[in-house]
CSV table of C-alpha atoms in Angstrom, one decimal:
chain,number,residue,atom,x,y,z
Y,1,MET,CA,45.0,-6.8,-53.7
Y,2,ALA,CA,43.2,-3.6,-51.3
Y,3,HIS,CA,42.0,-4.7,-47.6
Y,4,ARG,CA,39.6,-3.4,-45.0
Y,5,SER,CA,40.3,-2.8,-41.7
Y,6,CYS,CA,39.2,-1.0,-38.5
Y,7,LEU,CA,38.4,-1.5,-34.6
Y,8,ALA,CA,35.8,-3.6,-34.0
Y,9,GLY,CA,35.9,-2.9,-30.4
Y,10,PHE,CA,37.2,-4.4,-26.9
Y,11,ILE,CA,37.4,-7.1,-24.3
Y,12,ILE,CA,37.4,-6.9,-21.1
Y,13,ASP,CA,39.9,-9.8,-20.0
Y,14,CYS,CA,39.0,-11.3,-16.6
Y,15,GLU,CA,41.6,-13.3,-14.7
Y,16,GLY,CA,39.8,-15.7,-12.9
Y,17,ASP,CA,37.2,-18.3,-12.5
Y,18,ASP,CA,34.3,-16.3,-12.0
Y,19,LEU,CA,33.2,-14.8,-15.6
Y,20,ALA,CA,29.2,-14.7,-14.5
Y,21,GLY,CA,30.4,-12.2,-11.4
Y,22,ALA,CA,33.0,-10.3,-13.8
Y,23,ALA,CA,30.3,-10.1,-16.7
Y,24,ASP,CA,27.0,-9.1,-14.3
Y,25,PHE,CA,30.0,-6.1,-12.8
Y,26,TRP,CA,30.2,-4.7,-16.0
Y,27,THR,CA,27.0,-5.1,-17.2
Y,28,ALA,CA,25.7,-2.8,-14.7
Y,29,ALA,CA,28.9,-0.9,-14.7
Y,30,LEU,CA,29.1,0.2,-18.4
Y,31,GLY,CA,24.8,1.4,-18.0
Y,32,ASP,CA,23.1,-2.2,-17.1
Y,33,ARG,CA,23.2,-3.4,-20.6
Y,34,GLU,CA,21.4,-6.4,-22.4
Y,35,ARG,CA,24.0,-9.0,-22.3
Y,36,ARG,CA,23.9,-12.5,-24.6
Y,37,GLU,CA,24.6,-16.2,-22.8
Y,38,GLN,CA,27.9,-16.9,-21.8
Y,39,GLN,CA,29.4,-19.2,-24.4
Y,40,GLY,CA,33.0,-20.6,-23.6
Y,41,PRO,CA,34.7,-18.2,-22.2
Y,42,TYR,CA,32.8,-15.7,-23.3
Y,43,VAL,CA,30.1,-13.2,-22.0
Y,44,VAL,CA,28.9,-9.9,-25.2
Y,45,LEU,CA,27.0,-7.3,-24.0
Y,46,ASP,CA,25.1,-5.5,-26.4
Y,47,ASP,CA,27.3,-3.2,-29.1
Y,48,GLU,CA,28.2,0.4,-28.3
Y,49,ALA,CA,27.3,2.2,-31.5
Y,50,GLY,CA,28.8,-0.3,-33.7
Y,51,LEU,CA,31.4,-1.1,-30.9
Y,52,HIS,CA,31.8,-4.5,-30.1
Y,53,VAL,CA,31.7,-5.0,-25.7
Y,54,GLU,CA,32.8,-8.4,-24.4
Y,55,VAL,CA,33.6,-10.1,-21.2
Y,56,GLN,CA,36.1,-12.7,-21.4
Y,57,ARG,CA,37.6,-15.4,-18.8
Y,58,VAL,CA,41.1,-15.1,-19.1
Y,59,THR,CA,44.3,-17.1,-16.8
Y,60,HIS,CA,46.6,-14.1,-17.3
Y,61,PRO,CA,46.3,-10.7,-15.6
Y,62,SER,CA,43.2,-9.1,-16.3
Y,63,ARG,CA,43.6,-6.5,-18.8
Y,64,VAL,CA,41.1,-4.5,-21.9
Y,65,HIS,CA,42.6,-5.3,-25.1
Y,66,LEU,CA,41.7,-4.1,-28.4
Y,67,ASP,CA,39.7,-5.9,-31.1
Y,68,ILE,CA,40.8,-4.7,-35.4
Y,69,ALA,CA,38.7,-6.4,-37.7
Y,70,THR,CA,39.3,-7.3,-41.2
Y,71,ASP,CA,38.7,-9.0,-44.2
Y,72,ASP,CA,41.8,-9.7,-44.6
Y,73,ILE,CA,43.6,-11.6,-42.0
Y,74,THR,CA,46.8,-11.9,-43.4
Y,75,ALA,CA,47.1,-8.1,-45.4
Y,76,GLU,CA,46.0,-6.6,-42.0
Y,77,VAL,CA,48.6,-8.4,-40.2
Y,78,ARG,CA,51.6,-7.0,-42.6
Y,79,ARG,CA,50.1,-3.5,-42.5
Y,80,LEU,CA,50.1,-3.2,-38.5
Y,81,GLU,CA,53.8,-5.3,-38.7
Y,82,ARG,CA,54.7,-2.0,-41.0
Y,83,LEU,CA,53.7,0.0,-38.3
Y,84,GLY,CA,55.6,-1.8,-35.6
Y,85,ALA,CA,53.8,-4.4,-34.5
Y,86,ARG,CA,54.8,-8.0,-33.9
Y,87,GLN,CA,53.1,-11.1,-34.1
Y,88,VAL,CA,52.4,-13.3,-31.2
Y,89,ALA,CA,50.3,-16.4,-32.2
Y,90,ALA,CA,47.7,-17.0,-34.3
Y,91,VAL,CA,44.8,-19.0,-32.3
Y,92,ARG,CA,41.6,-20.2,-34.7
Y,93,THR,CA,40.3,-17.3,-36.3
Y,94,TRP,CA,42.5,-14.5,-35.2
Y,95,VAL,CA,45.7,-13.0,-34.7
Y,96,VAL,CA,47.3,-12.1,-31.1
Y,97,MET,CA,49.0,-9.1,-32.0
Y,98,GLU,CA,51.7,-6.9,-29.7
Y,99,ALA,CA,51.5,-3.0,-30.4
Y,100,PRO,CA,55.4,-1.2,-30.6
Y,101,THR,CA,53.6,0.2,-27.2
Y,102,GLY,CA,53.1,-3.2,-25.5
Y,103,HIS,CA,49.7,-3.6,-25.5
Y,104,ARG,CA,48.1,-6.8,-26.7
Y,105,PHE,CA,45.5,-6.6,-29.3
Y,106,CYS,CA,43.6,-8.8,-31.8
Y,107,VAL,CA,43.4,-9.0,-35.4
Y,108,VAL,CA,39.4,-10.4,-36.5
Y,109,GLU,CA,37.7,-11.5,-38.8
Y,110,ALA,CA,34.7,-8.7,-40.0
Y,111,GLU,CA,31.1,-9.1,-39.3
Y,112,GLY,CA,28.3,-7.1,-39.0
Y,113,PRO,CA,26.7,-3.7,-40.6
Y,114,ALA,CA,28.8,-1.9,-38.2
Y,115,PHE,CA,32.8,-2.8,-40.6
Y,116,ALA,CA,30.7,-1.7,-44.0
Y,117,ALA,CA,30.3,1.1,-42.7
Y,118,HIS,CA,33.4,2.2,-40.7
Y,119,ALA,CA,36.2,0.0,-42.4
Y,120,ARG,CA,39.0,2.0,-44.0
Y,121,THR,CA,40.7,0.5,-47.2
Y,122,TRP,CA,44.4,-0.1,-47.3
Y,123,ASP,CA,46.0,-0.1,-50.6
Y,124,GLU,CA,49.1,-2.7,-50.6
Y,125,PRO,CA,52.7,-0.7,-51.1
Y,126,ALA,CA,53.9,-1.1,-54.5
A,1,MET,CA,18.4,12.7,-6.5
A,2,ALA,CA,18.8,10.8,-9.6
A,3,HIS,CA,22.0,10.3,-11.4
A,4,ARG,CA,22.9,9.5,-15.3
A,5,SER,CA,26.0,8.0,-16.2
A,6,CYS,CA,27.6,6.1,-19.3
A,7,LEU,CA,30.9,4.7,-21.1
A,8,ALA,CA,32.7,7.5,-22.5
A,9,GLY,CA,35.7,5.8,-24.3
A,10,PHE,CA,38.4,4.4,-23.8
A,11,ILE,CA,42.5,5.9,-23.3
A,12,ILE,CA,45.5,3.8,-24.4
A,13,ASP,CA,47.7,4.4,-21.7
A,14,CYS,CA,51.3,4.0,-23.3
A,15,GLU,CA,54.0,3.9,-20.9
A,16,GLY,CA,57.3,5.8,-21.8
A,17,ASP,CA,58.4,8.8,-23.3
A,18,ASP,CA,57.3,8.7,-26.8
A,19,LEU,CA,53.6,9.9,-27.1
A,20,ALA,CA,53.7,11.4,-30.2
A,21,GLY,CA,55.5,7.7,-31.5
A,22,ALA,CA,52.8,6.2,-29.7
A,23,ALA,CA,49.7,8.1,-31.0
A,24,ASP,CA,51.2,7.6,-34.6
A,25,PHE,CA,50.8,3.8,-34.3
A,26,TRP,CA,47.4,4.1,-32.7
A,27,THR,CA,46.1,6.6,-35.1
A,28,ALA,CA,47.1,4.5,-38.1
A,29,ALA,CA,46.4,1.2,-36.8
A,30,LEU,CA,42.6,2.4,-35.7
A,31,GLY,CA,41.8,3.4,-39.1
A,32,ASP,CA,44.2,6.0,-40.2
A,33,ARG,CA,42.2,8.6,-37.6
A,34,GLU,CA,41.7,12.4,-36.9
A,35,ARG,CA,43.5,13.2,-34.5
A,36,ARG,CA,43.6,16.6,-32.1
A,37,GLU,CA,47.1,18.2,-30.7
A,38,GLN,CA,48.5,16.7,-28.0
A,39,GLN,CA,48.0,18.4,-25.1
A,40,GLY,CA,49.7,17.6,-21.5
A,41,PRO,CA,50.2,14.2,-21.8
A,42,TYR,CA,47.2,13.3,-23.8
A,43,VAL,CA,46.3,13.0,-28.2
A,44,VAL,CA,42.7,12.8,-28.4
A,45,LEU,CA,41.8,10.7,-31.4
A,46,ASP,CA,38.2,11.1,-33.4
A,47,ASP,CA,35.6,9.8,-31.8
A,48,GLU,CA,34.4,6.0,-32.5
A,49,ALA,CA,30.6,6.2,-33.0
A,50,GLY,CA,30.0,8.9,-29.9
A,51,LEU,CA,33.3,7.0,-27.8
A,52,HIS,CA,35.9,8.8,-27.0
A,53,VAL,CA,39.2,7.5,-27.3
A,54,GLU,CA,42.7,9.4,-26.5
A,55,VAL,CA,46.7,8.1,-26.2
A,56,GLN,CA,47.6,8.9,-23.0
A,57,ARG,CA,51.6,9.3,-21.9
A,58,VAL,CA,51.8,7.1,-18.5
A,59,THR,CA,54.5,6.1,-16.2
A,60,HIS,CA,52.7,2.7,-15.1
A,61,PRO,CA,52.9,0.1,-17.7
A,62,SER,CA,51.2,0.3,-20.7
A,63,ARG,CA,46.9,-0.6,-20.8
A,64,VAL,CA,43.7,0.2,-21.7
A,65,HIS,CA,41.5,1.5,-19.9
A,66,LEU,CA,38.2,2.5,-19.8
A,67,ASP,CA,36.3,6.0,-18.6
A,68,ILE,CA,32.7,6.5,-17.2
A,69,ALA,CA,31.0,9.6,-17.8
A,70,THR,CA,28.6,11.3,-15.3
A,71,ASP,CA,26.9,14.4,-14.5
A,72,ASP,CA,27.3,13.5,-10.8
A,73,ILE,CA,30.7,11.9,-9.9
A,74,THR,CA,30.3,11.4,-5.8
A,75,ALA,CA,26.8,9.5,-6.6
A,76,GLU,CA,28.2,7.4,-9.7
A,77,VAL,CA,31.2,6.5,-7.4
A,78,ARG,CA,28.8,5.4,-4.4
A,79,ARG,CA,26.9,3.1,-7.6
A,80,LEU,CA,29.7,1.5,-8.6
A,81,GLU,CA,30.9,0.8,-5.3
A,82,ARG,CA,27.9,-0.9,-4.1
A,83,LEU,CA,28.6,-2.9,-7.5
A,84,GLY,CA,31.9,-4.1,-5.6
A,85,ALA,CA,34.5,-1.5,-7.2
A,86,ARG,CA,36.6,0.9,-4.7
A,87,GLN,CA,38.4,3.8,-4.5
A,88,VAL,CA,41.5,4.5,-5.5
A,89,ALA,CA,42.5,8.0,-5.9
A,90,ALA,CA,40.8,11.8,-6.9
A,91,VAL,CA,42.5,13.2,-9.6
A,92,ARG,CA,41.5,17.0,-10.5
A,93,THR,CA,38.4,16.7,-11.8
A,94,TRP,CA,38.3,12.3,-12.0
A,95,VAL,CA,37.9,9.4,-9.8
A,96,VAL,CA,40.2,6.5,-10.4
A,97,MET,CA,37.9,3.2,-9.7
A,98,GLU,CA,39.3,-0.5,-9.4
A,99,ALA,CA,36.8,-2.9,-10.4
A,100,PRO,CA,36.4,-6.7,-8.5
A,101,THR,CA,38.0,-7.7,-11.8
A,102,GLY,CA,41.0,-6.1,-11.0
A,103,HIS,CA,40.9,-3.4,-13.6
A,104,ARG,CA,41.4,0.1,-13.2
A,105,PHE,CA,38.7,2.3,-14.8
A,106,CYS,CA,37.6,6.1,-14.3
A,107,VAL,CA,34.5,8.0,-13.4
A,108,VAL,CA,34.5,11.5,-15.1
A,109,GLU,CA,32.2,14.1,-15.7
A,110,ALA,CA,30.0,14.1,-18.6
A,111,GLU,CA,30.2,16.5,-21.7
A,112,GLY,CA,29.3,16.4,-25.1
A,113,PRO,CA,26.3,15.1,-27.5
A,114,ALA,CA,27.0,11.7,-26.9
A,115,PHE,CA,26.3,11.8,-23.1
A,116,ALA,CA,22.8,13.1,-23.1
A,117,ALA,CA,22.1,10.5,-26.2
A,118,HIS,CA,23.5,7.0,-23.9
A,119,ALA,CA,23.6,7.7,-20.1
A,120,ARG,CA,21.4,5.5,-18.5
A,121,THR,CA,19.3,7.3,-15.4
A,122,TRP,CA,20.3,5.5,-12.1
A,123,ASP,CA,17.8,6.3,-8.8
A,124,GLU,CA,19.5,6.7,-5.5
A,125,PRO,CA,18.5,3.3,-3.7
A,126,ALA,CA,16.2,3.7,-0.6
C-alpha cells in the first residue's frame, strides 16, 4: 500500500505559562498575522502559503519543531525509521520522533487542501 | 521611513560534522525535495511555497531557527526590540536575535519574489 506525506508546518514551542504573551510576540514578529482563539496549549496563526504555524505552551525548553502530515501514520513512521529516525512517544493522534540529527518532530494526521496539493506518494519497499 | 519584513523560512541547524548525512535525512523526510549543492555550512532545499528551507552545520546543539527577511535590518531589529526581543550578534549581513520566549532567530536581507509578495509594511513609531 502506498501512502502520502508532506511537511505540514512548524510549531513554536514556548516554555512557561505566558502563552498569550508568547503568541503576541510571534504574531507581531512574523508580520502581524491573524490568529485563532487559544485552544488548550495552542494558538494557531494563519497559514503561511499552506504551511501551518502554531505557538504552543510547553514544559520543556523552548524550541521550534516541524510537523510532517500523512494519511497513514504507521507507514510514515516506518518510512522515517528507515531513514534513521526513532520513535519517542505516541500522543493521542500523533507520534513524536527524533531525527538522526537530534531534532524532535511530529508525524500528524493529514488535513486540509494543502496536503492534497503538496503531499508526496511513497511506495512500500518490497 | 517605513520598512518591510516577513517570515523568510526556517533553518534546520544540525550539530556535528556530517552535513551531507543531515541534508540526506531532511531532504527525504520532508518529501524527497530538490536540493542545491552544499555552500560552506549550508545546503538549501527547494522552497516550500515561497518559504526558504535550509540545513546548516553548526557547533551548538541541533535546533530549528526562523529567519525574518527585511529591506532594512536596522529598522527591523528596532521593531523586534520594541516587541521584546534582544540582539545577540551581528554576523556578516544578518543579525542574530533572541525572542522573549527564548528562541534564537535571524534577521536577514530580503531577496526573491516571495518577499515582494508577502512582506508587511511597518511605519516607524512617532
